[in-house]
Amino acid sequence: MTRFDPYFQQALDDLTARGLRRSLRPLSGRAGNFHRGGAPLLDFSSNDYLGLAFHPILRDRAADWAQRYGAGARASRLVSGTLEAHRQVEEKLAHFKQTEAALIFASGWQANAAIVPALLGLSKTQTGHPALVFTDRLNHASLHHGCAAAGVHQIRFRHNDLAHLEEQLVRRADLPGLRFILTESVFSMDGDRADIAALQALADRYNAFLYLDEAHATGVLGPEGRGLSCGHGVDLVMGTFSKALGGMGAYVAGSRALCDWLVNVCSGFIYSTAPSPPMLGAMDAALDIVPGMDAERAALRARAQFLRAKLHEDGWGTGPSSTQIVPVMIGETQRALAIATALEARGMLAIAIRPPTVPQGGARLRLALNATHHESDIEKLVRNIAAVSREKIS
């Protein structure tokens, strides 16, 4: 017991009453054979888009590098934690992203939350004026957290509305300070894409630094899975190894000067123990495998289109989705939870996403496909969504 437990409990009870309380519910098994409480589950909720989390080459190399380099990196990169393995993976990553350099971070959240304030602080030190930061309203929470940590006011533009972004840029054209545009390439709750070419054109026109979060595009979209940034000369690309690349960790890719500067000023890099050798081994293997997975990427695109078409036939909205992330728009929080619970009872894991992750009234099932799903799996899912909705769950 702590002295504040009554306050914690009251806050938890309030979340429960509003259908917003979250809890940890372990799964057992592995891809294609998950179960909870002994009941098998077909997984439509993970971000393992290419099915690499259980790939034997990733597992073997992770184990091999653990044997060769140890279970942990022992220290931060600037102390004694930089291994030859870090350099190897970063060079391979820079080649994959077609940039001068790259840096590895422990997680996507850590990367955004630490890089953004480091980056925005550059304006004050170099110009004497605070940064002007233009952000998509639906950016990931880690990007918003980074802006809050930097103490800057976000100039938010309507989601994927680049005309509105340009209005905001024009309105502040005469203000001092460095300009930054922060956005995602694929948005994790809606499954839609940003127009990278148009964003780059705006950044060029208004001398703004373009920061692109490619977490849900890396491995899946762009030539050889290199992301939507490929070919556009984006200033900074951040992405993760924890989704389509099957492992854990994150990266930033860009110019050599940018990466060298982050080594010197980014607190999340400076003060964190370096990513572990097993993590690096999985990263290294994924970078070898992913460029050759065009067939899996094509299958994933086809399955996503098939799913959207089937849902639309049944009258479900899927928002602006054009990727492997397909939301089933429910609206009311308790109804979304009830449908997700009913689907799990029928052997399908389709997690309900609720506020504050999505806007009020925007509760949904977030369906995330992977390359191992078959059309028969999708047909089964859609049939069961229809069945539980006819039960008038509320």
mmCIF file of C-alpha atoms in Angstrom:
data_model
loop_
_atom_site.group_PDB
_atom_site.id
_atom_site.type_symbol
_atom_site.label_atom_id
_atom_site.label_comp_id
_atom_site.label_asym_id
_atom_site.label_seq_id
_atom_site.Cartn_x
_atom_site.Cartn_y
_atom_site.Cartn_z
ATOM 1 C CA MET A 1 0.000 0.000 0.000
ATOM 2 C CA THR A 2 1.053 3.569 -0.648
ATOM 3 C CA ARG A 3 -0.454 6.663 0.906
ATOM 4 C CA PHE A 4 -1.903 7.662 -2.463
ATOM 5 C CA ASP A 5 -3.542 4.305 -3.291
ATOM 6 C CA PRO A 6 -7.062 5.713 -2.645
ATOM 7 C CA TYR A 7 -6.412 8.380 -5.268
ATOM 8 C CA PHE A 8 -5.017 5.817 -7.705
ATOM 9 C CA GLN A 9 -8.024 3.576 -7.164
ATOM 10 C CA GLN A 10 -10.516 6.406 -7.618
ATOM 11 C CA ALA A 11 -8.834 7.390 -10.858
ATOM 12 C CA LEU A 12 -8.903 3.756 -12.031
ATOM 13 C CA ASP A 13 -12.586 3.447 -11.124
ATOM 14 C CA ASP A 14 -13.310 6.563 -13.149
ATOM 15 C CA LEU A 15 -11.524 5.089 -16.177
ATOM 16 C CA THR A 16 -13.501 1.860 -15.758
ATOM 17 C CA ALA A 17 -16.795 3.747 -15.698
ATOM 18 C CA ARG A 18 -15.910 5.476 -18.965
ATOM 19 C CA GLY A 19 -14.699 2.321 -20.677
ATOM 20 C CA LEU A 20 -11.154 3.674 -20.823
ATOM 21 C CA ARG A 21 -9.323 1.473 -18.335
ATOM 22 C CA ARG A 22 -6.553 -0.609 -19.841
ATOM 23 C CA SER A 23 -4.979 -3.788 -18.522
ATOM 24 C CA LEU A 24 -2.251 -6.209 -19.550
ATOM 25 C CA ARG A 25 -3.533 -9.509 -20.943
ATOM 26 C CA PRO A 26 -0.752 -11.925 -21.904
ATOM 27 C CA LEU A 27 -0.827 -14.107 -24.984
ATOM 28 C CA SER A 28 0.899 -17.463 -25.324
ATOM 29 C CA GLY A 29 2.234 -19.221 -28.382
ATOM 30 C CA ARG A 30 3.669 -17.778 -31.556
ATOM 31 C CA ALA A 31 2.571 -16.322 -34.886
ATOM 32 C CA GLY A 32 -0.225 -18.395 -36.386
ATOM 33 C CA ASN A 33 -0.756 -20.210 -33.090
ATOM 34 C CA PHE A 34 -1.521 -17.621 -30.409
ATOM 35 C CA HIS A 35 -3.837 -18.482 -27.581
ATOM 36 C CA ARG A 36 -5.165 -16.998 -24.374
ATOM 37 C CA GLY A 37 -6.463 -19.217 -21.624
ATOM 38 C CA GLY A 38 -6.058 -22.204 -23.917
ATOM 39 C CA ALA A 39 -8.308 -20.760 -26.643
ATOM 40 C CA PRO A 40 -6.626 -20.242 -30.059
ATOM 41 C CA LEU A 41 -6.644 -16.733 -31.504
ATOM 42 C CA LEU A 42 -6.186 -15.459 -35.037
ATOM 43 C CA ASP A 43 -4.200 -12.250 -34.608
ATOM 44 C CA PHE A 44 -5.400 -9.145 -36.456
ATOM 45 C CA SER A 45 -3.816 -6.627 -34.088
ATOM 46 C CA SER A 46 -0.019 -6.896 -34.142
ATOM 47 C CA ASN A 47 2.332 -4.738 -36.211
ATOM 48 C CA ASP A 48 4.385 -7.711 -37.439
ATOM 49 C CA TYR A 49 3.420 -6.789 -41.001
ATOM 50 C CA LEU A 50 5.868 -9.086 -42.814
ATOM 51 C CA GLY A 51 5.707 -11.921 -40.295
ATOM 52 C CA LEU A 52 9.386 -11.567 -39.375
ATOM 53 C CA ALA A 53 9.067 -11.715 -35.579
ATOM 54 C CA PHE A 54 9.407 -15.511 -35.674
ATOM 55 C CA HIS A 55 11.559 -15.754 -38.787
ATOM 56 C CA PRO A 56 14.336 -18.309 -38.228
ATOM 57 C CA ILE A 57 17.064 -16.087 -39.705
ATOM 58 C CA LEU A 58 16.227 -13.235 -37.302
ATOM 59 C CA ARG A 59 16.050 -15.590 -34.326
ATOM 60 C CA ASP A 60 19.272 -17.363 -35.241
ATOM 61 C CA ARG A 61 21.234 -14.163 -35.753
ATOM 62 C CA ALA A 62 19.886 -12.649 -32.530
ATOM 63 C CA ALA A 63 21.046 -15.779 -30.678
ATOM 64 C CA ASP A 64 24.389 -15.832 -32.494
ATOM 65 C CA TRP A 65 25.128 -12.195 -31.676
ATOM 66 C CA ALA A 66 24.148 -12.782 -28.044
ATOM 67 C CA GLN A 67 26.753 -15.552 -27.936
ATOM 68 C CA ARG A 68 29.382 -13.433 -29.686
ATOM 69 C CA TYR A 69 28.807 -10.048 -28.027
ATOM 70 C CA GLY A 70 26.849 -10.814 -24.841
ATOM 71 C CA ALA A 71 23.309 -10.229 -23.639
ATOM 72 C CA GLY A 72 23.756 -6.489 -23.130
ATOM 73 C CA ALA A 73 25.839 -3.602 -24.429
ATOM 74 C CA ARG A 74 26.880 -2.742 -20.818
ATOM 75 C CA ALA A 75 26.912 1.052 -21.155
ATOM 76 C CA SER A 76 25.762 4.040 -23.158
ATOM 77 C CA ARG A 77 27.247 4.530 -26.603
ATOM 78 C CA LEU A 78 29.506 7.389 -25.494
ATOM 79 C CA VAL A 79 30.957 5.464 -22.557
ATOM 80 C CA SER A 80 31.915 1.940 -23.600
ATOM 81 C CA GLY A 81 28.666 0.703 -25.107
ATOM 82 C CA THR A 82 29.462 1.214 -28.780
ATOM 83 C CA LEU A 83 30.253 -2.153 -30.295
ATOM 84 C CA GLU A 84 31.479 -2.996 -33.754
ATOM 85 C CA ALA A 85 28.012 -4.498 -34.205
ATOM 86 C CA HIS A 86 26.399 -1.055 -33.757
ATOM 87 C CA ARG A 87 28.598 0.397 -36.476
ATOM 88 C CA GLN A 88 27.839 -2.515 -38.802
ATOM 89 C CA VAL A 89 24.075 -2.185 -38.430
ATOM 90 C CA GLU A 90 24.120 1.603 -38.767
ATOM 91 C CA GLU A 91 26.121 1.422 -41.977
ATOM 92 C CA LYS A 92 23.753 -1.193 -43.384
ATOM 93 C CA LEU A 93 20.779 0.903 -42.296
ATOM 94 C CA ALA A 94 22.116 4.066 -43.957
ATOM 95 C CA HIS A 95 22.556 2.085 -47.170
ATOM 96 C CA PHE A 96 18.992 0.763 -46.883
ATOM 97 C CA LYS A 97 17.572 4.261 -46.321
ATOM 98 C CA GLN A 98 19.923 5.786 -48.925
ATOM 99 C CA THR A 99 21.271 8.401 -46.501
ATOM 100 C CA GLU A 100 24.752 9.435 -45.415
ATOM 101 C CA ALA A 101 24.381 8.099 -41.886
ATOM 102 C CA ALA A 102 22.073 6.515 -39.339
ATOM 103 C CA LEU A 103 21.788 6.077 -35.569
ATOM 104 C CA ILE A 104 20.031 3.331 -33.612
ATOM 105 C CA PHE A 105 17.781 3.980 -30.608
ATOM 106 C CA ALA A 106 16.206 1.614 -28.096
ATOM 107 C CA SER A 107 12.585 2.270 -29.151
ATOM 108 C CA GLY A 108 10.458 4.443 -31.389
ATOM 109 C CA TRP A 109 8.978 6.327 -28.444
ATOM 110 C CA GLN A 110 12.419 7.045 -27.039
ATOM 111 C CA ALA A 111 13.676 8.209 -30.425
ATOM 112 C CA ASN A 112 10.904 10.725 -31.083
ATOM 113 C CA ALA A 113 10.680 11.910 -27.488
ATOM 114 C CA ALA A 114 14.441 12.567 -27.393
ATOM 115 C CA ILE A 115 15.252 13.676 -30.943
ATOM 116 C CA VAL A 116 12.468 16.258 -31.252
ATOM 117 C CA PRO A 117 13.515 18.448 -28.295
ATOM 118 C CA ALA A 118 17.174 18.161 -29.318
ATOM 119 C CA LEU A 119 16.281 19.236 -32.830
ATOM 120 C CA LEU A 120 13.988 22.095 -31.848
ATOM 121 C CA GLY A 121 16.568 23.441 -29.406
ATOM 122 C CA LEU A 122 18.841 24.106 -32.371
ATOM 123 C CA SER A 123 16.760 27.140 -33.304
ATOM 124 C CA LYS A 124 17.359 28.902 -29.995
ATOM 125 C CA THR A 125 21.082 28.202 -29.909
ATOM 126 C CA GLN A 126 21.714 29.099 -33.541
ATOM 127 C CA THR A 127 19.269 31.965 -34.174
ATOM 128 C CA GLY A 128 18.365 33.196 -30.698
ATOM 129 C CA HIS A 129 14.685 32.558 -31.438
ATOM 130 C CA PRO A 130 12.403 29.640 -30.617
ATOM 131 C CA ALA A 131 11.573 27.111 -33.309
ATOM 132 C CA LEU A 132 8.401 27.333 -35.366
ATOM 133 C CA VAL A 133 6.983 23.804 -35.313
ATOM 134 C CA PHE A 134 4.250 22.706 -37.715
ATOM 135 C CA THR A 135 2.665 19.360 -36.795
ATOM 136 C CA ASP A 136 -0.086 17.152 -38.155
ATOM 137 C CA ARG A 137 -2.946 16.951 -35.647
ATOM 138 C CA LEU A 138 -2.878 13.142 -35.727
ATOM 139 C CA ASN A 139 0.839 12.699 -35.087
ATOM 140 C CA HIS A 140 1.893 9.928 -32.733
ATOM 141 C CA ALA A 141 1.910 10.736 -29.022
ATOM 142 C CA SER A 142 5.711 10.477 -28.903
ATOM 143 C CA LEU A 143 6.036 13.394 -31.342
ATOM 144 C CA HIS A 144 3.646 15.479 -29.269
ATOM 145 C CA HIS A 145 5.620 14.505 -26.151
ATOM 146 C CA GLY A 146 8.854 15.624 -27.805
ATOM 147 C CA CYS A 147 7.355 19.021 -28.571
ATOM 148 C CA ALA A 148 6.102 19.341 -24.990
ATOM 149 C CA ALA A 149 9.554 18.422 -23.661
ATOM 150 C CA ALA A 150 11.029 21.138 -25.871
ATOM 151 C CA GLY A 151 8.592 23.670 -24.405
ATOM 152 C CA VAL A 152 7.441 24.834 -27.828
ATOM 153 C CA HIS A 153 3.980 25.706 -29.065
ATOM 154 C CA GLN A 154 2.825 23.363 -31.806
ATOM 155 C CA ILE A 155 1.292 24.984 -34.858
ATOM 156 C CA ARG A 156 -1.044 22.162 -35.795
ATOM 157 C CA PHE A 157 -2.461 21.716 -39.269
ATOM 158 C CA ARG A 158 -5.514 19.658 -40.115
ATOM 159 C CA HIS A 159 -4.718 16.015 -40.743
ATOM 160 C CA ASN A 160 -2.967 15.576 -44.097
ATOM 161 C CA ASP A 161 -4.311 18.994 -45.183
ATOM 162 C CA LEU A 162 -1.273 20.505 -46.872
ATOM 163 C CA ALA A 163 -3.204 23.576 -48.012
ATOM 164 C CA HIS A 164 -3.820 24.319 -44.337
ATOM 165 C CA LEU A 165 -0.146 23.676 -43.595
ATOM 166 C CA GLU A 166 0.849 26.171 -46.256
ATOM 167 C CA GLU A 167 -1.568 28.733 -44.811
ATOM 168 C CA GLN A 168 0.180 28.349 -41.454
ATOM 169 C CA LEU A 169 3.611 28.676 -43.068
ATOM 170 C CA VAL A 170 2.605 31.796 -45.003
ATOM 171 C CA ARG A 171 1.062 33.407 -41.935
ATOM 172 C CA ARG A 172 4.375 33.131 -40.104
ATOM 173 C CA ALA A 173 6.693 33.798 -43.020
ATOM 174 C CA ASP A 174 8.136 36.945 -41.435
ATOM 175 C CA LEU A 175 8.754 35.477 -37.973
ATOM 176 C CA PRO A 176 12.323 34.605 -36.889
ATOM 177 C CA GLY A 177 13.415 31.127 -35.900
ATOM 178 C CA LEU A 178 14.047 27.833 -37.689
ATOM 179 C CA ARG A 179 11.031 26.080 -39.196
ATOM 180 C CA PHE A 180 10.257 22.385 -38.690
ATOM 181 C CA ILE A 181 7.504 20.221 -40.179
ATOM 182 C CA LEU A 182 6.796 17.046 -38.170
ATOM 183 C CA THR A 183 4.570 14.312 -39.550
ATOM 184 C CA GLU A 184 4.181 10.591 -40.059
ATOM 185 C CA SER A 185 4.267 8.910 -43.448
ATOM 186 C CA VAL A 186 1.679 6.266 -42.483
ATOM 187 C CA PHE A 187 -0.668 7.092 -39.616
ATOM 188 C CA SER A 188 -1.030 4.235 -37.180
ATOM 189 C CA MET A 189 -4.721 4.573 -36.294
ATOM 190 C CA ASP A 190 -6.172 5.473 -39.716
ATOM 191 C CA GLY A 191 -3.798 3.634 -42.039
ATOM 192 C CA ASP A 192 -3.575 6.548 -44.460
ATOM 193 C CA ARG A 193 -0.492 8.126 -46.029
ATOM 194 C CA ALA A 194 1.028 11.566 -46.172
ATOM 195 C CA ASP A 195 1.930 13.078 -49.554
ATOM 196 C CA ILE A 196 5.701 13.083 -49.142
ATOM 197 C CA ALA A 197 6.486 14.804 -52.458
ATOM 198 C CA ALA A 198 4.105 17.656 -51.637
ATOM 199 C CA LEU A 199 5.470 17.940 -48.093
ATOM 200 C CA GLN A 200 9.014 18.086 -49.422
ATOM 201 C CA ALA A 201 7.996 20.801 -51.902
ATOM 202 C CA LEU A 202 6.516 22.886 -49.078
ATOM 203 C CA ALA A 203 9.608 22.357 -46.945
ATOM 204 C CA ASP A 204 11.785 23.536 -49.823
ATOM 205 C CA ARG A 205 9.557 26.553 -50.567
ATOM 206 C CA TYR A 206 9.516 27.787 -46.970
ATOM 207 C CA ASN A 207 13.002 26.653 -45.920
ATOM 208 C CA ALA A 208 11.615 24.193 -43.360
ATOM 209 C CA PHE A 209 13.239 21.047 -41.978
ATOM 210 C CA LEU A 210 11.084 17.975 -42.710
ATOM 211 C CA TYR A 211 10.961 15.301 -39.974
ATOM 212 C CA LEU A 212 9.222 12.124 -41.114
ATOM 213 C CA ASP A 213 8.170 9.252 -38.839
ATOM 214 C CA GLU A 214 8.237 6.103 -41.001
ATOM 215 C CA ALA A 215 7.442 3.582 -38.261
ATOM 216 C CA HIS A 216 4.514 1.989 -40.116
ATOM 217 C CA ALA A 217 5.969 2.352 -43.617
ATOM 218 C CA THR A 218 9.461 0.919 -43.077
ATOM 219 C CA GLY A 219 9.683 -2.507 -44.660
ATOM 220 C CA VAL A 220 6.206 -2.304 -46.181
ATOM 221 C CA LEU A 221 6.115 0.664 -48.574
ATOM 222 C CA GLY A 222 8.480 2.254 -51.051
ATOM 223 C CA PRO A 223 11.029 0.535 -53.304
ATOM 224 C CA GLU A 224 12.253 -2.635 -51.576
ATOM 225 C CA GLY A 225 10.416 -1.537 -48.431
ATOM 226 C CA ARG A 226 12.663 1.481 -47.935
ATOM 227 C CA GLY A 227 9.706 3.668 -46.919
ATOM 228 C CA LEU A 228 7.751 6.493 -48.492
ATOM 229 C CA SER A 229 10.676 8.853 -47.913
ATOM 230 C CA CYS A 230 12.763 7.000 -50.492
ATOM 231 C CA GLY A 231 13.718 9.310 -53.359
ATOM 232 C CA HIS A 232 12.479 12.503 -51.750
ATOM 233 C CA GLY A 233 15.493 13.838 -49.867
ATOM 234 C CA VAL A 234 13.662 14.164 -46.540
ATOM 235 C CA ASP A 235 15.853 15.889 -43.933
ATOM 236 C CA LEU A 236 15.310 13.373 -41.133
ATOM 237 C CA VAL A 237 13.684 9.959 -41.309
ATOM 238 C CA MET A 238 12.818 8.110 -38.138
ATOM 239 C CA GLY A 239 11.516 4.558 -38.095
ATOM 240 C CA THR A 240 11.377 1.361 -36.102
ATOM 241 C CA PHE A 241 12.596 -2.223 -36.184
ATOM 242 C CA SER A 242 9.663 -3.319 -34.006
ATOM 243 C CA LYS A 243 6.972 -3.521 -36.678
ATOM 244 C CA ALA A 244 7.546 -4.837 -40.201
ATOM 245 C CA LEU A 245 11.208 -5.551 -39.381
ATOM 246 C CA GLY A 246 10.171 -8.009 -36.707
ATOM 247 C CA GLY A 247 12.441 -7.043 -33.799
ATOM 248 C CA MET A 248 12.883 -4.134 -31.419
ATOM 249 C CA GLY A 249 14.481 -0.705 -31.564
ATOM 250 C CA ALA A 250 14.359 2.397 -33.732
ATOM 251 C CA TYR A 251 16.535 4.454 -36.028
ATOM 252 C CA VAL A 252 17.098 7.916 -37.372
ATOM 253 C CA ALA A 253 18.595 8.356 -40.834
ATOM 254 C CA GLY A 254 19.884 11.539 -42.432
ATOM 255 C CA SER A 255 23.044 13.496 -43.072
ATOM 256 C CA ARG A 256 26.343 12.766 -41.363
ATOM 257 C CA ALA A 257 26.299 16.196 -39.708
ATOM 258 C CA LEU A 258 22.798 15.571 -38.335
ATOM 259 C CA CYS A 259 23.707 12.195 -36.839
ATOM 260 C CA ASP A 260 27.005 13.465 -35.401
ATOM 261 C CA TRP A 261 25.172 16.398 -33.837
ATOM 262 C CA LEU A 262 22.564 14.080 -32.250
ATOM 263 C CA VAL A 263 25.377 12.023 -30.721
ATOM 264 C CA ASN A 264 26.431 15.195 -28.918
ATOM 265 C CA VAL A 265 23.096 16.697 -27.830
ATOM 266 C CA CYS A 266 20.309 14.075 -27.847
ATOM 267 C CA SER A 267 19.739 13.105 -24.210
ATOM 268 C CA GLY A 268 17.905 9.887 -25.050
ATOM 269 C CA PHE A 269 20.948 8.723 -26.981
ATOM 270 C CA ILE A 270 23.619 10.045 -24.616
ATOM 271 C CA TYR A 271 22.170 8.763 -21.347
ATOM 272 C CA SER A 272 20.654 5.418 -22.390
ATOM 273 C CA THR A 273 22.381 2.065 -22.383
ATOM 274 C CA ALA A 274 23.052 1.047 -25.977
ATOM 275 C CA PRO A 275 20.726 -1.419 -27.736
ATOM 276 C CA SER A 276 21.697 -4.990 -26.918
ATOM 277 C CA PRO A 277 23.552 -7.404 -29.214
ATOM 278 C CA PRO A 278 20.527 -9.711 -29.652
ATOM 279 C CA MET A 279 18.503 -6.690 -30.778
ATOM 280 C CA LEU A 280 21.277 -5.753 -33.198
ATOM 281 C CA GLY A 281 21.434 -9.266 -34.600
ATOM 282 C CA ALA A 282 17.708 -9.213 -35.411
ATOM 283 C CA MET A 283 18.098 -5.757 -36.966
ATOM 284 C CA ASP A 284 21.005 -6.912 -39.113
ATOM 285 C CA ALA A 285 19.101 -9.961 -40.348
ATOM 286 C CA ALA A 286 15.957 -7.962 -41.136
ATOM 287 C CA LEU A 287 17.948 -5.489 -43.221
ATOM 288 C CA ASP A 288 19.282 -8.428 -45.231
ATOM 289 C CA ILE A 289 15.866 -9.989 -45.786
ATOM 290 C CA VAL A 290 13.408 -7.122 -46.238
ATOM 291 C CA PRO A 291 14.597 -5.733 -49.606
ATOM 292 C CA GLY A 292 13.845 -9.106 -51.214
ATOM 293 C CA MET A 293 10.289 -9.399 -49.872
ATOM 294 C CA ASP A 294 8.411 -7.783 -52.760
ATOM 295 C CA ALA A 295 6.083 -10.781 -53.038
ATOM 296 C CA GLU A 296 5.083 -10.457 -49.375
ATOM 297 C CA ARG A 297 4.530 -6.729 -49.788
ATOM 298 C CA ALA A 298 2.327 -7.313 -52.820
ATOM 299 C CA ALA A 299 0.332 -9.940 -50.925
ATOM 300 C CA LEU A 300 -0.107 -7.565 -48.009
ATOM 301 C CA ARG A 301 -1.434 -4.813 -50.289
ATOM 302 C CA ALA A 302 -3.840 -7.226 -51.945
ATOM 303 C CA ARG A 303 -5.125 -8.555 -48.617
ATOM 304 C CA ALA A 304 -5.696 -5.037 -47.297
ATOM 305 C CA GLN A 305 -7.667 -4.056 -50.389
ATOM 306 C CA PHE A 306 -9.683 -7.268 -50.134
ATOM 307 C CA LEU A 307 -10.467 -6.554 -46.465
ATOM 308 C CA ARG A 308 -11.585 -2.982 -47.167
ATOM 309 C CA ALA A 309 -13.820 -4.155 -50.006
ATOM 310 C CA LYS A 310 -15.449 -6.830 -47.827
ATOM 311 C CA LEU A 311 -16.030 -4.401 -44.961
ATOM 312 C CA HIS A 312 -17.522 -1.821 -47.322
ATOM 313 C CA GLU A 313 -19.903 -4.455 -48.692
ATOM 314 C CA ASP A 314 -21.205 -4.871 -45.148
ATOM 315 C CA GLY A 315 -21.567 -1.130 -44.660
ATOM 316 C CA TRP A 316 -18.564 -0.535 -42.418
ATOM 317 C CA GLY A 317 -16.476 2.588 -42.797
ATOM 318 C CA THR A 318 -12.700 2.193 -42.958
ATOM 319 C CA GLY A 319 -11.782 5.877 -42.984
ATOM 320 C CA PRO A 320 -9.007 6.973 -45.336
ATOM 321 C CA SER A 321 -7.052 3.707 -45.003
ATOM 322 C CA SER A 322 -4.835 2.808 -47.964
ATOM 323 C CA THR A 323 -2.328 0.528 -46.229
ATOM 324 C CA GLN A 324 -2.119 -2.664 -44.175
ATOM 325 C CA ILE A 325 -3.761 -0.811 -41.263
ATOM 326 C CA VAL A 326 -7.554 -0.929 -41.669
ATOM 327 C CA PRO A 327 -9.792 0.678 -39.030
ATOM 328 C CA VAL A 328 -13.381 -0.486 -38.612
ATOM 329 C CA MET A 329 -15.100 2.674 -37.461
ATOM 330 C CA ILE A 330 -17.461 1.949 -34.534
ATOM 331 C CA GLY A 331 -17.799 5.327 -32.830
ATOM 332 C CA GLU A 332 -18.992 4.605 -29.311
ATOM 333 C CA THR A 333 -16.377 3.303 -26.894
ATOM 334 C CA GLN A 334 -18.405 0.681 -25.051
ATOM 335 C CA ARG A 335 -19.737 -0.762 -28.303
ATOM 336 C CA ALA A 336 -16.228 -1.058 -29.743
ATOM 337 C CA LEU A 337 -15.097 -2.866 -26.588
ATOM 338 C CA ALA A 338 -18.077 -5.220 -26.694
ATOM 339 C CA ILE A 339 -17.484 -6.130 -30.339
ATOM 340 C CA ALA A 340 -13.785 -6.764 -29.692
ATOM 341 C CA THR A 341 -14.666 -8.968 -26.706
ATOM 342 C CA ALA A 342 -17.200 -10.919 -28.740
ATOM 343 C CA LEU A 343 -14.681 -11.434 -31.548
ATOM 344 C CA GLU A 344 -12.113 -12.772 -29.103
ATOM 345 C CA ALA A 345 -14.674 -15.265 -27.832
ATOM 346 C CA ARG A 346 -14.938 -16.410 -31.458
ATOM 347 C CA GLY A 347 -11.164 -16.809 -31.775
ATOM 348 C CA MET A 348 -10.139 -13.495 -33.354
ATOM 349 C CA LEU A 349 -7.940 -10.821 -31.830
ATOM 350 C CA ALA A 350 -9.118 -7.432 -33.091
ATOM 351 C CA ILE A 351 -8.326 -4.839 -30.450
ATOM 352 C CA ALA A 352 -10.634 -1.894 -29.785
ATOM 353 C CA ILE A 353 -8.868 1.476 -29.855
ATOM 354 C CA ARG A 354 -10.427 4.142 -27.675
ATOM 355 C CA PRO A 355 -9.852 7.760 -26.654
ATOM 356 C CA PRO A 356 -7.464 9.351 -25.932
ATOM 357 C CA THR A 357 -5.556 7.321 -28.553
ATOM 358 C CA VAL A 358 -8.247 8.360 -31.048
ATOM 359 C CA PRO A 359 -10.640 11.338 -30.892
ATOM 360 C CA GLN A 360 -13.846 11.233 -28.871
ATOM 361 C CA GLY A 361 -16.488 9.380 -30.858
ATOM 362 C CA GLY A 362 -13.787 7.718 -32.930
ATOM 363 C CA ALA A 363 -13.523 4.324 -31.217
ATOM 364 C CA ARG A 364 -12.693 1.563 -33.667
ATOM 365 C CA LEU A 365 -11.314 -1.864 -34.258
ATOM 366 C CA ARG A 366 -7.790 -1.390 -35.539
ATOM 367 C CA LEU A 367 -7.106 -4.259 -37.904
ATOM 368 C CA ALA A 368 -3.450 -4.774 -38.783
ATOM 369 C CA LEU A 369 -2.778 -7.305 -41.495
ATOM 370 C CA ASN A 370 0.393 -9.270 -42.059
ATOM 371 C CA ALA A 371 1.753 -11.180 -44.997
ATOM 372 C CA THR A 372 0.794 -14.543 -43.477
ATOM 373 C CA HIS A 373 -2.959 -13.822 -43.479
ATOM 374 C CA HIS A 374 -5.014 -15.603 -46.139
ATOM 375 C CA GLU A 375 -8.214 -14.473 -47.834
ATOM 376 C CA SER A 376 -10.026 -17.190 -45.894
ATOM 377 C CA ASP A 377 -8.832 -15.614 -42.624
ATOM 378 C CA ILE A 378 -10.158 -12.249 -43.750
ATOM 379 C CA GLU A 379 -13.496 -13.671 -44.863
ATOM 380 C CA LYS A 380 -13.861 -15.354 -41.484
ATOM 381 C CA LEU A 381 -13.085 -12.101 -39.692
ATOM 382 C CA VAL A 382 -15.597 -10.086 -41.716
ATOM 383 C CA ARG A 383 -18.326 -12.712 -41.235
ATOM 384 C CA ASN A 384 -17.810 -12.606 -37.491
ATOM 385 C CA ILE A 385 -17.769 -8.815 -37.312
ATOM 386 C CA ALA A 386 -21.128 -8.876 -39.084
ATOM 387 C CA ALA A 387 -22.444 -11.592 -36.765
ATOM 388 C CA VAL A 388 -21.529 -9.868 -33.512
ATOM 389 C CA SER A 389 -22.830 -6.523 -34.769
ATOM 390 C CA ARG A 390 -26.204 -8.146 -35.549
ATOM 391 C CA GLU A 391 -26.378 -9.198 -31.930
ATOM 392 C CA LYS A 392 -26.843 -5.488 -31.221
ATOM 393 C CA ILE A 393 -24.016 -5.371 -28.737
ATOM 394 C CA SER A 394 -24.076 -2.098 -26.836
#
